Coordinates of C-alpha atoms in Angstrom, one line a residue:
Chain A
M1 CA 29.1 9.6 -13.4
N2 CA 26.5 10.6 -16.0
K3 CA 23.5 9.4 -14.1
P4 CA 22.3 12.4 -12.2
S5 CA 22.2 14.4 -15.4
A6 CA 20.4 11.6 -17.2
I7 CA 17.8 11.8 -14.5
E8 CA 17.6 15.6 -14.5
E9 CA 16.9 15.4 -18.2
I10 CA 13.7 13.3 -17.8
L11 CA 12.4 15.4 -15.0
T12 CA 11.5 18.4 -17.2
N13 CA 7.8 17.7 -17.2
R14 CA 6.2 19.1 -14.0
T15 CA 2.6 19.1 -15.1
R16 CA 0.7 15.9 -14.6
P17 CA -1.6 14.5 -17.2
K18 CA -5.3 14.4 -16.2
S19 CA -6.1 11.6 -13.8
P20 CA -7.5 8.6 -15.7
P21 CA -11.3 8.1 -15.7
A22 CA -12.6 5.3 -13.4
I23 CA -12.9 2.8 -16.3
Q24 CA -9.3 3.3 -17.4
A25 CA -8.0 3.0 -13.9
S26 CA -10.0 -0.2 -13.3
A27 CA -8.9 -1.6 -16.6
T28 CA -5.3 -0.9 -15.7
F29 CA -5.6 -2.8 -12.5
A30 CA -7.3 -5.6 -14.4
W31 CA -4.3 -5.6 -16.7
R32 CA -2.0 -5.9 -13.7
A33 CA -4.0 -8.9 -12.5
L34 CA -3.8 -10.6 -15.9
L35 CA 0.0 -10.0 -16.0
R36 CA 0.3 -11.7 -12.7
I37 CA -1.5 -14.7 -13.9
R38 CA 0.8 -14.9 -16.9
Y39 CA 3.8 -15.0 -14.5
V40 CA 2.2 -17.5 -12.2
P41 CA -0.2 -19.6 -14.2
E42 CA -0.6 -22.0 -11.3
Q43 CA -3.0 -19.4 -10.0
L44 CA -5.5 -20.9 -12.4
F45 CA -5.3 -24.2 -10.7
D46 CA -8.4 -23.6 -8.5
V47 CA -10.6 -22.6 -11.5
T48 CA -9.5 -25.5 -13.7
V49 CA -9.0 -28.5 -11.4
F50 CA -11.7 -27.7 -8.7
P51 CA -14.6 -27.9 -11.2
I52 CA -13.4 -31.1 -12.7
I53 CA -12.9 -32.8 -9.3
F54 CA -16.1 -31.6 -7.8
L55 CA -18.3 -32.6 -10.7
L56 CA -16.8 -36.1 -11.0
M57 CA -16.8 -36.7 -7.3
F58 CA -20.3 -35.7 -6.5
T59 CA -21.9 -37.1 -9.6
Y60 CA -20.5 -40.5 -9.2
L61 CA -20.6 -40.5 -5.4
F62 CA -24.3 -39.5 -4.9
G63 CA -25.8 -40.1 -8.3
G64 CA -26.8 -43.8 -7.9
A65 CA -28.1 -43.3 -4.3
I66 CA -30.0 -40.1 -4.9
S67 CA -31.5 -40.4 -8.3
G68 CA -31.0 -44.1 -9.1
S69 CA -28.7 -43.2 -12.0
T70 CA -25.7 -40.9 -12.4
G71 CA -27.0 -39.6 -15.7
E72 CA -30.2 -38.3 -14.3
Y73 CA -28.5 -36.9 -11.2
L74 CA -26.0 -35.1 -13.4
N75 CA -28.8 -33.0 -15.0
F76 CA -30.1 -32.1 -11.5
V77 CA -26.8 -31.6 -9.7
L78 CA -24.7 -29.8 -12.3
P79 CA -26.3 -26.4 -11.9
G80 CA -25.9 -26.8 -8.1
I81 CA -22.3 -27.9 -8.2
L82 CA -21.6 -25.0 -10.6
V83 CA -22.9 -22.5 -8.1
M84 CA -21.1 -24.2 -5.3
T85 CA -17.8 -24.4 -7.0
V86 CA -17.8 -20.8 -8.2
S87 CA -19.0 -19.5 -4.8
M88 CA -16.1 -21.4 -3.2
I89 CA -13.6 -20.0 -5.7
T90 CA -14.7 -16.4 -4.8
M91 CA -12.9 -16.9 -1.5
Y92 CA -9.5 -16.8 -3.3
T93 CA -10.2 -13.2 -4.2
G94 CA -9.9 -12.2 -0.5
L95 CA -6.8 -14.4 -0.1
D96 CA -5.0 -12.8 -3.0
L97 CA -5.8 -9.4 -1.8
N98 CA -4.7 -10.1 1.7
K99 CA -1.3 -11.3 0.4
D100 CA -1.1 -8.3 -1.9
I101 CA -1.8 -5.7 0.8
E102 CA 0.8 -7.1 3.1
K103 CA 3.5 -6.3 0.7
G104 CA 3.1 -2.5 0.7
V105 CA 2.5 -1.8 -2.9
F106 CA -1.0 -0.7 -1.9
D107 CA 0.4 2.3 -0.2
R108 CA 1.4 3.6 -3.6
F109 CA -2.0 2.9 -5.1
R110 CA -3.7 4.7 -2.2
S111 CA -1.5 7.7 -2.6
L112 CA -2.3 8.1 -6.3
P113 CA -5.0 10.5 -7.4
I114 CA -7.3 7.8 -8.9
W115 CA -10.8 6.6 -8.4
Q116 CA -9.9 4.5 -5.3
P117 CA -12.3 1.6 -5.8
S118 CA -10.6 0.9 -9.2
V119 CA -7.9 -1.0 -7.3
L120 CA -10.4 -3.6 -6.2
V121 CA -12.8 -3.4 -9.1
G122 CA -10.0 -4.2 -11.5
A123 CA -9.0 -7.2 -9.5
L124 CA -12.6 -8.4 -9.3
L125 CA -13.1 -8.1 -13.0
V126 CA -10.3 -10.5 -13.6
D127 CA -11.7 -12.7 -10.9
T128 CA -15.0 -12.7 -12.7
L129 CA -13.1 -13.9 -15.7
R130 CA -11.7 -16.7 -13.6
Y131 CA -15.2 -17.7 -12.5
L132 CA -16.1 -17.8 -16.2
I133 CA -13.3 -20.2 -16.9
A134 CA -14.4 -22.4 -14.1
S135 CA -18.0 -22.4 -15.4
T136 CA -17.0 -23.1 -18.9
I137 CA -14.8 -26.1 -17.9
M138 CA -17.6 -27.5 -15.7
V139 CA -20.3 -27.2 -18.3
T140 CA -18.1 -28.7 -21.0
L141 CA -17.1 -31.6 -18.9
G142 CA -20.7 -32.1 -17.9
Y143 CA -21.7 -32.1 -21.5
I144 CA -19.2 -34.9 -22.2
L145 CA -20.5 -36.9 -19.3
G146 CA -24.1 -36.6 -20.7
F147 CA -25.5 -33.4 -19.2
R148 CA -28.2 -32.0 -21.4
P149 CA -29.6 -28.6 -20.5
E150 CA -33.3 -28.5 -21.3
A151 CA -33.3 -24.8 -22.2
G152 CA -30.3 -25.4 -24.5
F153 CA -27.2 -23.3 -24.9
S154 CA -28.9 -20.0 -24.3
G155 CA -30.2 -21.2 -21.0
V156 CA -26.7 -22.2 -19.9
I157 CA -25.4 -18.8 -20.9
M158 CA -28.1 -17.0 -18.9
G159 CA -27.5 -19.3 -16.0
V160 CA -23.8 -18.6 -16.0
V161 CA -24.3 -14.8 -16.4
I162 CA -26.5 -14.7 -13.4
L163 CA -24.0 -16.8 -11.4
L164 CA -21.2 -14.4 -12.4
L165 CA -23.2 -11.5 -11.2
F166 CA -23.8 -13.2 -7.9
S167 CA -20.1 -14.2 -7.6
F168 CA -18.9 -10.7 -8.4
S169 CA -21.2 -9.4 -5.7
L170 CA -20.2 -12.1 -3.2
S171 CA -16.5 -11.3 -3.7
W172 CA -16.9 -8.0 -2.0
I173 CA -17.4 -9.8 1.3
W174 CA -14.1 -11.6 0.9
T175 CA -12.5 -8.4 -0.4
M176 CA -13.6 -6.7 2.8
L177 CA -12.4 -9.5 5.0
G178 CA -9.1 -9.6 3.0
I179 CA -8.5 -6.1 4.0
I180 CA -9.4 -6.3 7.7
V181 CA -8.2 -9.8 8.6
R182 CA -4.6 -10.0 9.5
S183 CA -3.4 -13.3 8.3
E184 CA -4.1 -15.5 5.3
K185 CA -4.8 -18.5 7.5
A186 CA -7.4 -16.7 9.6
L187 CA -9.1 -15.5 6.4
M188 CA -9.2 -19.0 5.0
G189 CA -10.7 -20.2 8.3
I190 CA -13.4 -17.6 8.3
S191 CA -14.3 -18.1 4.6
M192 CA -14.6 -21.8 5.0
M193 CA -16.7 -21.4 8.1
F194 CA -19.3 -19.6 6.0
L195 CA -19.0 -21.3 2.7
F196 CA -19.1 -24.9 3.8
P197 CA -22.5 -24.8 5.6
L198 CA -23.9 -22.3 3.1
T199 CA -23.1 -24.4 0.1
F200 CA -23.9 -27.8 1.5
L201 CA -27.1 -26.8 3.4
S202 CA -28.8 -25.6 0.3
S203 CA -30.6 -27.1 -2.7
V204 CA -27.2 -27.9 -4.4
F205 CA -27.3 -31.7 -3.9
V206 CA -30.8 -32.7 -3.0
D207 CA -34.4 -31.5 -3.1
P208 CA -35.0 -29.6 0.1
S209 CA -38.4 -31.3 0.5
T210 CA -36.6 -34.5 1.6
M211 CA -35.0 -32.7 4.6
P212 CA -36.3 -32.4 8.1
N213 CA -38.5 -29.3 8.7
W214 CA -36.1 -27.2 10.7
L215 CA -33.4 -27.7 8.1
Q216 CA -35.7 -26.8 5.3
K217 CA -36.3 -23.5 7.0
F218 CA -32.6 -22.7 6.9
V219 CA -32.2 -23.9 3.4
D220 CA -35.2 -21.8 2.2
I221 CA -33.6 -18.6 3.4
N222 CA -30.0 -19.5 2.3
P223 CA -29.0 -17.1 -0.5
I224 CA -27.1 -20.0 -2.2
T225 CA -30.4 -21.8 -2.5
F226 CA -31.9 -18.9 -4.4
V227 CA -28.9 -18.8 -6.7
V228 CA -29.0 -22.5 -7.3
D229 CA -32.8 -22.4 -8.0
A230 CA -32.4 -19.5 -10.4
V231 CA -29.5 -21.1 -12.3
R232 CA -31.2 -24.5 -12.3
T233 CA -34.5 -23.1 -13.7
L234 CA -32.7 -21.0 -16.3
I235 CA -30.7 -24.0 -17.5
H236 CA -33.6 -26.3 -17.6
G237 CA -36.0 -23.7 -19.0
T238 CA -38.4 -23.6 -16.1
G239 CA -37.2 -20.3 -14.8
T240 CA -39.4 -17.4 -14.0
N241 CA -38.4 -13.8 -13.8
G242 CA -39.1 -14.0 -10.1
D243 CA -36.3 -16.5 -9.4
V244 CA -33.8 -14.4 -11.3
M245 CA -34.9 -11.1 -9.8
I246 CA -34.4 -12.4 -6.3
V247 CA -30.8 -13.2 -7.2
I248 CA -30.3 -9.8 -8.8
Y249 CA -31.7 -8.2 -5.6
I250 CA -29.4 -10.2 -3.4
S251 CA -26.4 -9.2 -5.6
I252 CA -27.3 -5.5 -5.5
A253 CA -27.7 -5.8 -1.8
L254 CA -24.3 -7.4 -1.4
I255 CA -22.6 -4.7 -3.4
A256 CA -24.5 -1.9 -1.7
I257 CA -23.5 -3.2 1.8
F258 CA -20.0 -4.6 1.3
G259 CA -18.8 -2.3 -1.5
P260 CA -18.9 0.8 0.7
L261 CA -17.7 -1.1 3.8
T262 CA -14.8 -2.5 1.8
M263 CA -13.9 1.0 0.6
Y264 CA -14.2 2.4 4.1
F265 CA -11.7 -0.2 5.5
F266 CA -9.5 0.2 2.4
K267 CA -9.2 4.0 3.0
N268 CA -8.8 3.8 6.7
K269 CA -6.5 0.8 7.1
Chain B
M1 CA 1.3 30.7 -3.2
T2 CA 2.4 29.1 -0.1
T3 CA 6.0 28.9 0.6
Y4 CA 5.7 25.6 2.5
A5 CA 5.5 22.1 1.1
V6 CA 4.4 20.8 4.5
E7 CA 2.8 22.6 7.3
A8 CA 1.8 20.3 10.1
T9 CA 0.2 21.4 13.3
D10 CA 0.0 19.2 16.4
L11 CA -0.4 15.9 14.5
V12 CA -1.2 12.9 16.7
K13 CA -1.6 9.3 15.7
I14 CA -2.6 6.7 18.3
F15 CA -2.4 2.9 17.7
G16 CA -4.3 1.3 20.6
K17 CA -2.5 2.8 23.6
H18 CA 0.7 3.7 21.7
R19 CA 1.1 7.3 20.7
A20 CA 3.1 6.7 17.6
V21 CA 3.1 10.4 16.7
D22 CA 2.6 12.6 19.7
G23 CA 1.9 16.2 18.7
I24 CA 4.3 17.0 15.9
S25 CA 4.3 20.4 14.3
L26 CA 6.7 21.2 11.5
K27 CA 7.1 23.4 8.5
V28 CA 9.0 22.3 5.4
P29 CA 9.9 25.1 3.0
K30 CA 9.5 24.2 -0.7
G31 CA 12.5 23.1 -2.7
I32 CA 14.6 21.6 0.1
V33 CA 15.4 18.2 1.4
Y34 CA 13.9 17.7 4.8
G35 CA 15.5 14.9 6.8
F36 CA 13.3 13.2 9.3
L37 CA 15.8 11.5 11.6
G38 CA 15.1 9.0 14.3
P39 CA 15.6 5.5 15.5
N40 CA 13.4 2.5 14.6
G41 CA 9.9 2.9 16.0
A42 CA 10.2 6.7 16.6
G43 CA 7.2 7.4 14.4
K44 CA 8.8 8.4 11.2
T45 CA 6.8 6.1 8.9
T46 CA 3.6 6.9 10.7
M47 CA 4.2 10.6 10.1
I48 CA 5.0 10.1 6.4
R49 CA 1.9 7.9 6.0
M50 CA -0.3 10.6 7.5
L51 CA 1.2 13.3 5.2
A52 CA 0.8 11.1 2.2
T53 CA -3.0 10.7 2.9
L54 CA -2.7 7.0 3.9
L55 CA -3.5 7.4 7.6
K56 CA -5.9 9.8 9.2
P57 CA -4.4 11.7 12.1
N58 CA -6.3 11.4 15.4
E59 CA -5.7 15.0 16.2
G60 CA -4.1 18.0 14.6
H61 CA -4.2 19.0 10.9
A62 CA -1.7 19.6 8.1
K63 CA -1.4 21.2 4.7
V64 CA 0.6 19.5 2.0
M65 CA 1.5 21.7 -0.9
G66 CA -1.1 24.2 0.4
Y67 CA -3.9 21.6 0.4
D68 CA -5.7 20.5 3.5
L69 CA -4.9 16.8 4.2
G70 CA -8.4 16.0 5.3
K71 CA -10.6 18.0 3.0
E72 CA -8.5 18.0 -0.2
A73 CA -6.8 14.6 -0.1
D74 CA -7.2 14.2 -3.8
K75 CA -5.4 17.4 -4.6
V76 CA -2.7 16.4 -2.2
R77 CA -2.4 13.1 -4.1
H78 CA -2.0 15.1 -7.3
S79 CA 1.1 16.9 -5.9
I80 CA 2.9 14.1 -4.1
S81 CA 4.6 10.8 -4.6
L82 CA 5.4 8.2 -2.0
T83 CA 8.2 5.7 -2.0
G84 CA 7.5 3.4 0.9
Q85 CA 10.0 1.5 2.8
F86 CA 9.1 -1.9 1.4
A87 CA 7.9 -3.0 -2.0
S88 CA 6.4 0.1 -3.4
V89 CA 6.1 -1.6 -6.8
D90 CA 4.6 -5.0 -7.7
E91 CA 7.3 -7.6 -7.2
E92 CA 5.6 -10.1 -9.5
L93 CA 5.7 -7.8 -12.5
S94 CA 8.8 -6.8 -14.5
G95 CA 10.4 -3.3 -14.0
R96 CA 9.0 -2.1 -17.3
E97 CA 5.5 -3.4 -16.7
N98 CA 5.5 -1.7 -13.4
L99 CA 6.4 1.6 -14.9
I100 CA 3.9 1.3 -17.7
F101 CA 1.3 0.4 -15.1
I102 CA 2.0 3.4 -12.9
S103 CA 2.2 5.6 -16.0
R104 CA -1.3 4.5 -17.1
L105 CA -2.6 5.2 -13.6
V106 CA -1.4 8.7 -13.6
G107 CA -3.2 9.2 -16.9
Y108 CA -0.8 8.6 -19.8
S109 CA -2.1 7.0 -22.9
R110 CA -0.9 3.5 -23.7
K111 CA 1.7 4.8 -26.1
Q112 CA 2.9 7.6 -23.9
A113 CA 3.1 5.2 -21.0
K114 CA 5.5 2.9 -22.9
L115 CA 7.7 5.8 -23.9
R116 CA 7.8 7.1 -20.4
A117 CA 8.7 3.7 -19.0
D118 CA 11.6 3.3 -21.4
E119 CA 12.8 6.8 -20.7
L120 CA 12.9 6.1 -17.0
L121 CA 14.5 2.7 -17.4
H122 CA 17.2 4.4 -19.4
A123 CA 17.8 7.2 -17.0
F124 CA 17.9 4.9 -14.0
Q125 CA 20.2 2.4 -15.8
L126 CA 17.7 -0.4 -15.6
E127 CA 17.4 -1.2 -19.2
D128 CA 19.2 -4.5 -18.9
V129 CA 16.8 -5.8 -16.3
A130 CA 13.7 -4.1 -17.8
K131 CA 12.0 -7.4 -18.5
R132 CA 13.0 -9.2 -15.3
Q133 CA 10.5 -9.6 -12.5
V134 CA 11.2 -7.0 -9.8
K135 CA 11.5 -9.7 -7.1
K136 CA 14.6 -10.9 -8.8
Y137 CA 16.3 -7.4 -8.6
S138 CA 19.2 -6.6 -6.3
G139 CA 18.6 -4.2 -3.4
G140 CA 20.0 -1.2 -5.3
M141 CA 18.0 -1.9 -8.4
R142 CA 14.9 -2.3 -6.3
R143 CA 15.4 1.1 -4.8
R144 CA 15.9 2.6 -8.2
I145 CA 12.8 1.1 -9.7
D146 CA 10.9 2.2 -6.5
I147 CA 12.0 5.8 -7.0
A148 CA 11.6 5.7 -10.8
A149 CA 7.9 4.7 -10.2
S150 CA 7.6 7.7 -7.9
I151 CA 8.7 10.2 -10.5
V152 CA 6.7 9.0 -13.5
T153 CA 5.4 12.5 -13.3
S154 CA 7.6 14.8 -11.4
P155 CA 6.0 15.3 -8.1
E156 CA 6.1 18.6 -6.3
L157 CA 6.8 16.7 -3.1
L158 CA 8.4 13.3 -2.9
F159 CA 8.2 11.2 0.3
L160 CA 11.0 8.7 0.7
D161 CA 10.8 6.4 3.6
E162 CA 14.2 5.2 4.6
P163 CA 15.5 5.2 1.0
T164 CA 18.9 3.7 1.7
T165 CA 18.2 1.3 4.6
G166 CA 20.0 -2.0 3.8
L167 CA 21.8 -0.7 0.7
D168 CA 25.5 -1.1 0.0
P169 CA 27.6 2.1 -0.1
R170 CA 27.6 2.3 -3.9
S171 CA 23.8 1.9 -4.3
R172 CA 23.4 4.4 -1.4
N173 CA 25.4 6.9 -3.3
Q174 CA 23.3 6.4 -6.4
V175 CA 20.2 7.1 -4.4
W176 CA 21.7 10.2 -3.0
D177 CA 22.6 11.4 -6.5
I178 CA 19.0 10.8 -7.6
V179 CA 17.7 12.8 -4.6
K180 CA 20.1 15.6 -5.4
A181 CA 19.0 15.7 -9.1
L182 CA 15.4 15.8 -8.0
V183 CA 15.9 18.7 -5.7
K184 CA 17.9 20.6 -8.3
N185 CA 14.8 20.2 -10.5
G186 CA 12.7 21.8 -7.9
T187 CA 11.1 18.9 -6.2
T188 CA 10.8 19.0 -2.4
V189 CA 12.0 15.8 -0.8
F190 CA 10.9 14.6 2.6
L191 CA 12.9 11.7 3.6
T192 CA 13.1 9.6 6.7
T193 CA 16.3 8.0 7.8
Q194 CA 17.9 6.4 10.8
Y195 CA 21.4 7.3 9.5
L196 CA 22.9 10.5 10.8
E197 CA 25.3 10.6 8.0
E198 CA 22.5 10.6 5.5
A199 CA 20.7 13.5 7.1
D200 CA 24.1 15.3 7.4
Q201 CA 24.9 14.7 3.7
L202 CA 21.5 15.3 2.1
A203 CA 19.2 17.3 4.3
D204 CA 19.0 21.1 4.3
L205 CA 16.8 20.9 7.3
I206 CA 16.8 18.1 9.9
G207 CA 14.0 17.2 12.3
V208 CA 15.0 14.8 15.0
I209 CA 12.1 12.6 16.2
D210 CA 12.1 10.3 19.2
R211 CA 9.1 8.4 20.7
G212 CA 6.6 10.3 18.6
K213 CA 7.9 13.8 19.4
L214 CA 10.0 16.3 17.4
I215 CA 12.8 16.9 19.8
A216 CA 15.0 19.2 17.7
E217 CA 15.0 20.9 14.4
G218 CA 17.6 22.8 12.4
T219 CA 20.4 22.5 9.9
S220 CA 23.0 19.9 10.6
K221 CA 25.4 22.8 11.5
E222 CA 22.9 24.3 13.9
L223 CA 22.2 20.9 15.5
K224 CA 25.8 20.3 16.0
S225 CA 26.6 23.7 17.4
S226 CA 23.7 23.4 19.8
I227 CA 25.9 21.0 21.8
G228 CA 29.0 23.1 21.5
A229 CA 31.9 23.4 19.0
G230 CA 33.1 19.9 19.5
S231 CA 35.5 18.2 21.8
L232 CA 39.2 18.5 22.7
T233 CA 41.2 15.4 23.4
V234 CA 44.7 15.5 24.8
H235 CA 47.0 12.4 25.1
F236 CA 49.8 12.1 27.6
D237 CA 52.9 9.9 28.1
D238 CA 52.1 9.1 31.7
S239 CA 49.3 9.6 34.2
E240 CA 51.4 12.1 36.3
E241 CA 51.1 14.6 33.6
L242 CA 47.5 13.7 33.0
K243 CA 46.7 14.6 36.7
K244 CA 48.3 18.0 36.4
A245 CA 46.4 18.7 33.2
Q246 CA 43.2 17.6 34.7
N247 CA 43.4 20.4 37.3
I248 CA 44.2 22.9 34.7
F249 CA 41.3 21.8 32.6
I250 CA 38.9 22.0 35.5
S251 CA 39.8 25.6 36.1
Q252 CA 39.8 26.5 32.4
F253 CA 36.6 24.8 31.3
E254 CA 34.8 24.7 34.7
Q255 CA 33.9 21.1 34.0
E256 CA 35.3 17.7 34.8
P257 CA 37.0 16.2 31.8
D258 CA 36.5 12.6 30.8
I259 CA 39.5 10.5 31.6
N260 CA 40.5 7.5 29.6
E261 CA 43.0 5.5 31.6
Q262 CA 44.1 3.2 28.9
D263 CA 44.9 5.9 26.4
I264 CA 46.1 8.2 29.1
S265 CA 43.9 11.0 27.7
L266 CA 41.5 13.7 28.7
T267 CA 38.5 14.8 26.7
V268 CA 36.4 17.9 27.3
M269 CA 33.4 19.3 25.4
I270 CA 34.1 22.8 24.3
K271 CA 31.8 25.7 23.5
E272 CA 34.3 27.9 21.6
H273 CA 37.5 27.1 19.8
A274 CA 39.4 30.0 21.4
K275 CA 39.0 28.4 24.8
A276 CA 40.6 25.2 23.6
A277 CA 43.6 27.1 22.3
K278 CA 43.9 28.9 25.5
A279 CA 43.8 25.7 27.5
I280 CA 46.5 24.1 25.4
G281 CA 48.6 27.3 25.9
E282 CA 48.1 27.0 29.6
L283 CA 49.4 23.4 29.6
A284 CA 52.5 24.6 27.8
N285 CA 53.1 27.5 30.2
T286 CA 52.9 25.1 33.2
N287 CA 55.3 22.6 31.5
V288 CA 52.8 19.8 31.3
Q289 CA 54.2 17.3 28.9
I290 CA 51.6 16.3 26.3
K291 CA 52.0 13.6 23.6
D292 CA 49.5 15.1 21.2
F293 CA 46.1 16.8 21.1
S294 CA 43.2 16.8 18.7
M295 CA 40.0 18.7 18.1
S296 CA 36.9 17.0 16.8
Q297 CA 33.7 18.3 15.3
P298 CA 30.6 17.0 17.1
S299 CA 29.0 14.2 15.2
L300 CA 25.3 14.0 14.7
D301 CA 25.6 10.9 16.7
E302 CA 26.6 13.0 19.7
V303 CA 23.9 15.4 18.9
F304 CA 21.4 12.6 18.9
L305 CA 22.7 11.2 22.1
T306 CA 22.6 14.5 23.8
L307 CA 19.1 15.2 22.6
T308 CA 17.5 11.9 23.3
G309 CA 19.6 11.2 26.4
N310 CA 19.6 7.5 25.4
V311 CA 21.6 5.3 23.2
Q312 CA 20.1 4.6 19.8
D313 CA 18.5 1.3 20.7
Q314 CA 16.9 -1.0 18.3
E315 CA 13.5 -1.2 19.9
G316 CA 11.3 -3.6 18.0
G317 CA 7.8 -2.7 16.9
D318 CA 8.5 -0.6 13.9
S319 CA 5.9 1.9 13.2
T320 CA 5.1 0.5 9.8
N321 CA 2.8 -2.1 11.4
E322 CA -0.8 -1.2 10.9

């Protein structure tokens, strides 16, 4: 039996290296999330197939009825569906975390002397990458189908950037729920309950001025509407700083509220 | 310099109405193996999770490696490592990736992390499965990678939550050897177990926990002797002789012996060995025919039974929930 001595040999070092800075810790958690995708590439199903199905479905289903032609509708609806799809996908962030926490490896993370939010920030960074994949696929497909952004390529990039900022911020809500809700199914239910009305009762599909008054009031204060409007105006070049600033404020507010809350529940689970 | 790795005072943790840990105070000297022994649901995991900064106690306070659990949690985390009961590494990643990952988190550079991972894989004899996902490991390999991940940097204090539960004897011995090597190197080990044998074999000091309370503490020798020196069992050829012996035993030990009709035997608990010898002599003097006799050391099982006054039952609701 040579094993105990082999183990004794590698135990010589009793001083720990300095704890990694927050960025290294976050990057390490992001690396872990990327490795997991490599082992289970099906994880990317939602960000690849969803955008395709959504775009095809809604463009050809509503296009003729709403705008008279699918081509015209595509230009109007693509920014909306883009926001809707990515917002929907953010929900998976919470689901993954919920599954992950149940397994117990989080106990080890939480007992390490690291900047604690890095566990979640790292995962969210990779999720943001997933949102970027979804956005790229949708815009590319849109382009093939005849979508022409009036503000050109740079408008699209700015639109996607603002959407990613919003999605990253929105994810903190699901992250928090992922920590406190006990089962994956319950979490799915809660997420859907919010996401469905919020995405549909917005300016994603139709111009709000066609809606009854009481509904318009809701649509006007719906954060998704603001995001859709900002992205739409950026993509089609009619954007003002005001549209974009509102989304930035919403994003900062989401992080300011749900970031600390998430960390509170994370530490005190 | 404190001499204690853990100093806990009146720790209490309440889940809803259930007092999972109900006022535990204990001191663990540095450099030993402390065995926290108790049945399922006794509060062992809750205790370990509090000491490892994962759960905040409702009452009481504790120092771990001299640092206050509440105010200096980060310093505590610098000195400890935790190997939880389930999946304390990422099952989706390979063993090597896990070790690199943890090494990076404790602050090694990319290059150092890879070196350290390979060293550990070698020492724990996991080189052959280094690139396999941990979820495909056997129970023994799982446990080894769990522990390897905990000693990426040698902790001053290592918490092991039921390290051998569900392992086959060979893997169990391997884990025991690892624990012994760690302690030899100066690490203090705080382990929980529901196996009396494990506490007996490994622990220098044993705390017995039941229903959230520490009901006894001592070396395994002390715990055993607290209930006497053991038991004396005498077998007879027929029950006539047993009857005679029974009376002699009652006068000798001032207690009613247990009678086993099938075996035709008597068993008494004894406080000193001399008394047992005297009683056997008395049986010979009065010409009671005995078939054979035997002395037995008390087992920790008996200690446990005596202390808790109940059979080790498998109550559900393990304390790991929440």
